[in-house]
């Protein structure tokens, strides 16, 4: 009986086992394999409808309960198709990222999943995440050259953001990563090499000298590492030492930098941008060398005397260097003209200095300092000695026409006027007596004040270079004081005021024309009545 039962049950058990094995090995896998394989045929298409159908088929396959590696393959395909659908609907990129996160958590990163996640995060604009992913999985990503390009794009995007926010260190970090990746290096702006310099310049303007020195030092080290010229960084370091440095040493330093710029321009003749940079540096260094020379003079001991002929020769060389570097820059004329003006030994040299300053105002980048322009206007108003003679003769003619003057005063003024006839035409001076009304006492007081100012303007070009204790200056001060006193007591009699005015006019003529000795009879005639 037992044997009969065994022979009856064993075939049933065998058939059941075979059926179960067929169900689990053939029927169930076919329920997810068929939609999965059908979806794979659609993944190569760029058609949105085809991709949408592939996504639905993959979702159906997942719902059929695959396990293990089969499920991972389906989820990867699902992430891929959703990433492709992101082209039409950007929200799908986020769905693809979610699937990838689950997939990587389940099986760890593989070259395929790491690359797809890198691509999806780049599409989402998560550039920080892209750079972190590449740094974390570069061992598996380096097999795909395209992954380096994706990482380079993200580094460029991050660098641009730091640059816009003036975060120099961050920008340099990402630009350096781009160079290390060796992709898209042509998109690195040439100005990147100047970012540390920009940081240093900004620190200088903010008064943060230590930060500026650190930035320029980093820029110099960076240039040395990349075998590039260090002139700009060296110039920045010099600026940091400008306030407290020794002027002579600064001048020597600038001289060495000027030589480096000349060699730089010779070596980079093919690079237009480098030539322009070298030109700007040459101009800046030449101006600083010129100013350093003035600071060197200023640092000399008090009462050490005026600059020597050798000093002025060096000044001319440095002025010429500025003009050669930039002919349209007015700084050379500004320094040259003011130095000439300050150390002028007389009116001719002073006029030469004013001519230099005047030429500097007509340049494209000319002199614009209000103080200098005001100085030039004042000097033009004063005029030279020729203008002084014209003003003097005009004043004498007016006194000749004054009806309040006595005949004796008019004779004296005519003699004074005649003494200047040999020195040229006095100009458009009116001849003959004009009609004047007699002035009230208050008018005479104001007239005396105006006369004082006119006399000062007339004699200034002649006596401005004389020492304060010179006889001409001392006599003029005494006579002006007499005029003030006479004007104050005019009510006591016009004769006192007229006498003071006559003495002042006569002495002014002697200052302007001291080489004409007077005859004894003329001296007698000049004695006041």
PDB file of N, CA and C in Angstrom, residues 394-430:
ATOM      1  N   UNK A 394      49.574 153.539 -18.323  1.00  0.00           N
ATOM      2  CA  UNK A 394      48.146 153.833 -18.267  1.00  0.00           C
ATOM      3  C   UNK A 394      47.799 154.621 -17.008  1.00  0.00           C
ATOM      4  N   UNK A 395      48.394 154.222 -15.886  1.00  0.00           N
ATOM      5  CA  UNK A 395      48.136 154.921 -14.636  1.00  0.00           C
ATOM      6  C   UNK A 395      48.643 156.366 -14.705  1.00  0.00           C
ATOM      7  N   UNK A 396      49.841 156.579 -15.300  1.00  0.00           N
ATOM      8  CA  UNK A 396      50.383 157.937 -15.426  1.00  0.00           C
ATOM      9  C   UNK A 396      49.463 158.789 -16.286  1.00  0.00           C
ATOM     10  N   UNK A 397      48.955 158.213 -17.372  1.00  0.00           N
ATOM     11  CA  UNK A 397      48.055 158.975 -18.240  1.00  0.00           C
ATOM     12  C   UNK A 397      46.780 159.378 -17.501  1.00  0.00           C
ATOM     13  N   UNK A 398      46.266 158.488 -16.679  1.00  0.00           N
ATOM     14  CA  UNK A 398      45.066 158.824 -15.916  1.00  0.00           C
ATOM     15  C   UNK A 398      45.337 159.952 -14.927  1.00  0.00           C
ATOM     16  N   UNK A 399      46.485 159.937 -14.290  1.00  0.00           N
ATOM     17  CA  UNK A 399      46.823 161.011 -13.357  1.00  0.00           C
ATOM     18  C   UNK A 399      47.017 162.330 -14.078  1.00  0.00           C
ATOM     19  N   UNK A 400      47.548 162.278 -15.317  1.00  0.00           N
ATOM     20  CA  UNK A 400      47.662 163.506 -16.117  1.00  0.00           C
ATOM     21  C   UNK A 400      46.290 164.100 -16.408  1.00  0.00           C
ATOM     22  N   UNK A 401      45.286 163.237 -16.544  1.00  0.00           N
ATOM     23  CA  UNK A 401      43.940 163.703 -16.883  1.00  0.00           C
ATOM     24  C   UNK A 401      43.130 164.100 -15.659  1.00  0.00           C
ATOM     25  N   UNK A 402      43.689 163.922 -14.469  1.00  0.00           N
ATOM     26  CA  UNK A 402      42.940 164.223 -13.248  1.00  0.00           C
ATOM     27  C   UNK A 402      42.879 165.740 -13.051  1.00  0.00           C
ATOM     28  N   UNK A 403      41.680 166.354 -13.053  1.00  0.00           N
ATOM     29  CA  UNK A 403      41.586 167.817 -12.895  1.00  0.00           C
ATOM     30  C   UNK A 403      41.982 168.289 -11.501  1.00  0.00           C
ATOM     31  N   UNK A 404      42.053 167.388 -10.530  1.00  0.00           N
ATOM     32  CA  UNK A 404      42.444 167.791  -9.184  1.00  0.00           C
ATOM     33  C   UNK A 404      43.950 167.994  -9.048  1.00  0.00           C
ATOM     34  N   UNK A 405      44.705 167.574 -10.070  1.00  0.00           N
ATOM     35  CA  UNK A 405      46.159 167.689  -9.996  1.00  0.00           C
ATOM     36  C   UNK A 405      46.597 169.112 -10.336  1.00  0.00           C
ATOM     37  N   UNK A 406      47.667 169.496  -9.660  1.00  0.00           N
ATOM     38  CA  UNK A 406      48.243 170.819  -9.954  1.00  0.00           C
ATOM     39  C   UNK A 406      49.058 170.745 -11.235  1.00  0.00           C
ATOM     40  N   UNK A 407      49.370 171.903 -11.777  1.00  0.00           N
ATOM     41  CA  UNK A 407      50.173 171.937 -12.995  1.00  0.00           C
ATOM     42  C   UNK A 407      51.565 171.382 -12.737  1.00  0.00           C
ATOM     43  N   UNK A 408      52.070 171.608 -11.541  1.00  0.00           N
ATOM     44  CA  UNK A 408      53.391 171.078 -11.198  1.00  0.00           C
ATOM     45  C   UNK A 408      53.375 169.548 -11.186  1.00  0.00           C
ATOM     46  N   UNK A 409      52.297 168.930 -10.637  1.00  0.00           N
ATOM     47  CA  UNK A 409      52.179 167.472 -10.650  1.00  0.00           C
ATOM     48  C   UNK A 409      52.110 166.954 -12.070  1.00  0.00           C
ATOM     49  N   UNK A 410      51.330 167.631 -12.919  1.00  0.00           N
ATOM     50  CA  UNK A 410      51.203 167.161 -14.310  1.00  0.00           C
ATOM     51  C   UNK A 410      52.549 167.227 -15.018  1.00  0.00           C
ATOM     52  N   UNK A 411      53.329 168.246 -14.741  1.00  0.00           N
ATOM     53  CA  UNK A 411      54.657 168.341 -15.363  1.00  0.00           C
ATOM     54  C   UNK A 411      55.533 167.178 -14.935  1.00  0.00           C
ATOM     55  N   UNK A 412      55.458 166.841 -13.663  1.00  0.00           N
ATOM     56  CA  UNK A 412      56.228 165.701 -13.171  1.00  0.00           C
ATOM     57  C   UNK A 412      55.793 164.404 -13.860  1.00  0.00           C
ATOM     58  N   UNK A 413      54.471 164.186 -14.008  1.00  0.00           N
ATOM     59  CA  UNK A 413      53.975 162.960 -14.655  1.00  0.00           C
ATOM     60  C   UNK A 413      54.352 162.928 -16.132  1.00  0.00           C
ATOM     61  N   UNK A 414      54.394 164.112 -16.789  1.00  0.00           N
ATOM     62  CA  UNK A 414      54.803 164.126 -18.206  1.00  0.00           C
ATOM     63  C   UNK A 414      56.266 163.730 -18.340  1.00  0.00           C
ATOM     64  N   UNK A 415      57.095 164.182 -17.400  1.00  0.00           N
ATOM     65  CA  UNK A 415      58.505 163.773 -17.446  1.00  0.00           C
ATOM     66  C   UNK A 415      58.656 162.278 -17.223  1.00  0.00           C
ATOM     67  N   UNK A 416      57.878 161.731 -16.313  1.00  0.00           N
ATOM     68  CA  UNK A 416      57.931 160.281 -16.085  1.00  0.00           C
ATOM     69  C   UNK A 416      57.512 159.507 -17.332  1.00  0.00           C
ATOM     70  N   UNK A 417      56.470 159.992 -17.982  1.00  0.00           N
ATOM     71  CA  UNK A 417      55.991 159.308 -19.194  1.00  0.00           C
ATOM     72  C   UNK A 417      57.016 159.372 -20.308  1.00  0.00           C
ATOM     73  N   UNK A 418      57.704 160.515 -20.403  1.00  0.00           N
ATOM     74  CA  UNK A 418      58.685 160.688 -21.481  1.00  0.00           C
ATOM     75  C   UNK A 418      59.874 159.749 -21.300  1.00  0.00           C
ATOM     76  N   UNK A 419      60.198 159.392 -20.062  1.00  0.00           N
ATOM     77  CA  UNK A 419      61.354 158.518 -19.817  1.00  0.00           C
ATOM     78  C   UNK A 419      61.149 157.117 -20.394  1.00  0.00           C
ATOM     79  N   UNK A 420      59.889 156.710 -20.596  1.00  0.00           N
ATOM     80  CA  UNK A 420      59.614 155.367 -21.115  1.00  0.00           C
ATOM     81  C   UNK A 420      59.405 155.346 -22.620  1.00  0.00           C
ATOM     82  N   UNK A 421      59.497 156.504 -23.276  1.00  0.00           N
ATOM     83  CA  UNK A 421      59.223 156.552 -24.717  1.00  0.00           C
ATOM     84  C   UNK A 421      60.213 155.713 -25.500  1.00  0.00           C
ATOM     85  N   UNK A 422      61.446 155.673 -25.064  1.00  0.00           N
ATOM     86  CA  UNK A 422      62.478 154.938 -25.814  1.00  0.00           C
ATOM     87  C   UNK A 422      62.296 153.435 -25.752  1.00  0.00           C
ATOM     88  N   UNK A 423      61.413 152.947 -24.893  1.00  0.00           N
ATOM     89  CA  UNK A 423      61.267 151.508 -24.714  1.00  0.00           C
ATOM     90  C   UNK A 423      60.061 150.940 -25.442  1.00  0.00           C
ATOM     91  N   UNK A 424      59.553 151.672 -26.418  1.00  0.00           N
ATOM     92  CA  UNK A 424      58.487 151.119 -27.241  1.00  0.00           C
ATOM     93  C   UNK A 424      57.188 151.865 -27.083  1.00  0.00           C
ATOM     94  N   UNK A 425      56.271 151.484 -27.947  1.00  0.00           N
ATOM     95  CA  UNK A 425      54.948 152.092 -27.932  1.00  0.00           C
ATOM     96  C   UNK A 425      54.215 151.683 -26.667  1.00  0.00           C
ATOM     97  N   UNK A 426      53.713 152.636 -25.891  1.00  0.00           N
ATOM     98  CA  UNK A 426      53.013 152.263 -24.658  1.00  0.00           C
ATOM     99  C   UNK A 426      51.679 151.618 -24.896  1.00  0.00           C
ATOM    100  N   UNK A 427      51.252 151.530 -26.105  1.00  0.00           N
ATOM    101  CA  UNK A 427      49.960 150.889 -26.376  1.00  0.00           C
ATOM    102  C   UNK A 427      48.892 151.915 -26.669  1.00  0.00           C
ATOM    103  N   UNK A 428      47.688 151.446 -26.615  1.00  0.00           N
ATOM    104  CA  UNK A 428      46.557 152.315 -26.931  1.00  0.00           C
ATOM    105  C   UNK A 428      46.207 153.180 -25.732  1.00  0.00           C
ATOM    106  N   UNK A 429      47.104 154.119 -25.398  1.00  0.00           N
ATOM    107  CA  UNK A 429      46.862 155.028 -24.285  1.00  0.00           C
ATOM    108  C   UNK A 429      46.229 156.304 -24.822  1.00  0.00           C
ATOM    109  N   UNK A 430      45.203 156.735 -24.180  1.00  0.00           N
ATOM    110  CA  UNK A 430      44.497 157.926 -24.622  1.00  0.00           C
ATOM    111  C   UNK A 430      45.323 159.171 -24.345  1.00  0.00           C
TER     112      UNK A 430
END
